[in-house]
């Protein structure tokens, strides 16, 4: 079976995928990313509990990420509008970085991986925006999708093999920390 682009029709034009014949199922996607700071900048932020002149860096990034998840279909032209049932964004300090994890859930005919990736991306950009005055050497890691769950079928991208042994949400968190 040859893989084909799903958002290009037979004439080569952009096209939204027709999901009308699919059953609505519970779908979950989890993505992660990281904002890496020079060590002196991270130490400064941590000593202030990640509070900046604009307020809580972490809470502002969480809210921005949630808003972005809800607007994914407006930002990415061929994404379907979805009735989301859960958005959870966790941001935690790790060695010289803030680790971002976004979990999105819905009961729909198509998945929510783009929403999870969007949540991580906008959370990371918000952190950068709030901290860039301290350094322009802050780096944003590429957001990565590491779990897709369509009912009980789990799909793991190849580069996240360490998560294959995770059997619970706590195990996922521990595995994610190892990837950081």
Coordinates of C-alpha atoms in Angstrom, one line a residue:
X1 CA 0.0 0.0 0.0
X2 CA 1.4 3.4 -1.0
X3 CA 1.0 6.2 1.4
X4 CA -0.7 9.3 0.0
X5 CA -1.3 12.8 1.1
X6 CA -4.8 13.0 2.6
X7 CA -5.4 16.8 2.1
X8 CA -4.7 16.8 -1.7
X9 CA -7.5 15.7 -4.1
X10 CA -7.0 13.8 -7.3
X11 CA -6.5 17.0 -9.2
X12 CA -3.8 18.2 -6.9
X13 CA -5.9 20.8 -5.1
X14 CA -6.1 21.3 -1.3
X15 CA -9.1 19.4 0.1
X16 CA -10.4 18.8 3.6
X17 CA -10.7 15.1 4.4
X18 CA -14.3 13.8 4.3
X19 CA -14.9 12.1 7.6
X20 CA -18.7 11.8 7.2
X21 CA -18.5 8.0 7.0
X22 CA -16.4 7.5 10.1
X23 CA -17.9 6.7 13.5
X24 CA -17.5 9.1 16.3
X25 CA -15.1 7.6 18.9
X26 CA -13.2 8.9 21.9
X27 CA -9.9 10.2 20.6
X28 CA -7.0 11.4 22.7
X29 CA -3.7 13.0 21.6
X30 CA -0.7 14.0 23.7
X31 CA 2.1 16.2 22.6
X32 CA 5.2 17.6 24.3
X33 CA 7.7 20.3 23.8
X34 CA 10.3 22.2 25.7
X35 CA 11.6 25.7 26.1
X36 CA 15.3 25.6 26.9
X37 CA 17.0 28.5 28.6
X38 CA 20.6 29.6 29.2
X39 CA 21.3 28.3 32.7
X40 CA 21.7 31.8 34.2
X41 CA 18.3 32.8 32.8
X42 CA 16.6 29.6 34.0
X43 CA 18.1 30.2 37.5
X44 CA 16.8 33.8 37.5
X45 CA 13.3 32.7 36.5
X46 CA 13.2 29.8 39.0
X47 CA 14.3 32.0 41.8
X48 CA 11.3 34.2 41.1
X49 CA 8.9 31.1 40.8
X50 CA 8.6 31.9 37.1
X51 CA 6.8 35.2 37.8
X52 CA 7.6 38.0 35.4
X53 CA 6.5 41.6 35.0
X54 CA 3.5 40.4 33.0
X55 CA 2.5 37.8 35.7
X56 CA 2.9 34.1 36.0
X57 CA 4.8 32.8 33.0
X58 CA 3.6 29.3 33.4
X59 CA -0.1 30.1 34.0
X60 CA -0.1 32.6 31.1
X61 CA 1.4 29.9 28.8
X62 CA -1.2 27.4 30.0
X63 CA -4.1 29.7 29.2
X64 CA -2.6 30.7 25.8
X65 CA -2.2 27.0 24.9
X66 CA -5.8 26.2 25.9
X67 CA -7.0 29.1 23.8
X68 CA -4.9 28.0 20.8
X69 CA -6.2 24.4 21.0
X70 CA -9.8 25.7 20.8
X71 CA -8.8 27.8 17.7
X72 CA -6.8 25.1 15.8
X73 CA -9.3 24.8 13.0
X74 CA -9.0 28.6 12.4
X75 CA -5.2 28.5 12.4
X76 CA -4.7 25.4 10.3
X77 CA -6.9 25.6 7.2
X78 CA -7.8 22.0 6.6
X79 CA -8.4 20.9 10.2
X80 CA -11.9 20.1 11.2
X81 CA -13.8 22.0 13.8
X82 CA -14.1 19.7 16.8
X83 CA -16.2 19.7 20.0
X84 CA -13.4 19.2 22.5
X85 CA -14.2 17.5 25.8
X86 CA -10.8 18.0 27.6
X87 CA -7.7 20.1 27.3
X88 CA -5.0 19.7 29.8
X89 CA -1.7 21.6 29.6
X90 CA 1.0 20.9 32.1
X91 CA 4.2 22.9 32.3
X92 CA 7.0 21.9 34.6
X93 CA 10.5 23.0 35.2
X94 CA 13.2 20.5 34.2
X95 CA 17.0 21.0 33.9
X96 CA 17.3 24.5 32.4
X97 CA 13.9 24.2 30.7
X98 CA 10.2 24.3 30.9
X99 CA 8.7 21.0 29.7
X100 CA 5.2 21.4 28.1
X101 CA 2.7 18.6 27.8
X102 CA -0.7 19.0 26.1
X103 CA -3.4 16.4 26.3
X104 CA -6.6 16.8 24.2
X105 CA -9.6 14.6 24.1
X106 CA -12.9 14.5 22.1
X107 CA -15.6 12.2 20.9
X108 CA -15.5 12.9 17.2
X109 CA -15.0 11.4 13.7
X110 CA -11.4 12.6 13.5
X111 CA -8.4 12.9 15.8
X112 CA -7.0 15.7 17.9
X113 CA -3.3 15.5 17.3
X114 CA -3.1 18.9 15.5
X115 CA -4.9 20.4 18.5
X116 CA -2.3 18.9 20.9
X117 CA 0.6 20.1 18.8
X118 CA -0.9 23.6 18.5
X119 CA -1.4 23.8 22.3
X120 CA 2.3 22.9 22.9
X121 CA 3.5 25.3 20.2
X122 CA 1.5 28.4 21.4
X123 CA 2.4 27.6 25.1
X124 CA 6.1 27.6 24.1
X125 CA 5.8 30.8 22.1
X126 CA 4.1 32.5 25.0
X127 CA 6.9 31.5 27.3
X128 CA 9.4 32.8 24.8
X129 CA 7.5 36.1 24.5
X130 CA 7.4 36.6 28.3
X131 CA 11.1 35.8 28.8
X132 CA 12.9 37.1 25.6
X133 CA 13.9 40.3 27.4
X134 CA 16.3 38.2 29.5
X135 CA 17.9 36.5 26.5
X136 CA 17.4 35.8 22.8
X137 CA 19.3 32.5 23.3
X138 CA 16.1 30.8 24.5
X139 CA 15.3 27.8 22.3
X140 CA 12.0 26.1 21.6
X141 CA 12.2 22.4 20.9
X142 CA 10.0 21.0 18.1
X143 CA 6.7 19.9 19.5
X144 CA 6.3 16.1 19.3
X145 CA 3.2 14.0 19.3
X146 CA 3.8 11.0 21.4
X147 CA 0.4 9.4 22.0
X148 CA -2.7 9.0 20.0
X149 CA -5.5 7.0 21.4
X150 CA -8.5 6.1 19.2
X151 CA -10.7 4.2 21.7
X152 CA -8.2 1.6 23.0
X153 CA -5.8 1.6 20.1
X154 CA -2.5 3.3 21.1
X155 CA -0.2 4.6 18.4
X156 CA 3.3 5.7 19.3
X157 CA 5.7 7.5 16.9
X158 CA 8.9 5.7 16.3
X159 CA 11.1 8.2 18.1
X160 CA 9.1 7.9 21.3
X161 CA 9.7 4.1 21.8
X162 CA 10.6 4.6 25.4
X163 CA 6.9 5.3 26.0
X164 CA 5.8 1.8 24.8
X165 CA 6.5 0.4 28.2
X166 CA 4.3 2.9 29.9
X167 CA 1.1 1.4 31.3
X168 CA -0.5 4.3 33.2
X169 CA -0.6 8.1 33.1
X170 CA 2.1 8.1 35.9
X171 CA 4.3 5.9 33.7
X172 CA 3.8 8.3 30.8
X173 CA 4.9 11.2 32.9
X174 CA 8.0 9.3 34.1
X175 CA 8.8 8.3 30.5
X176 CA 8.4 11.8 29.3
X177 CA 10.8 13.0 32.0
X178 CA 13.4 10.6 30.6
X179 CA 12.9 12.0 27.1
X180 CA 13.4 15.6 28.4

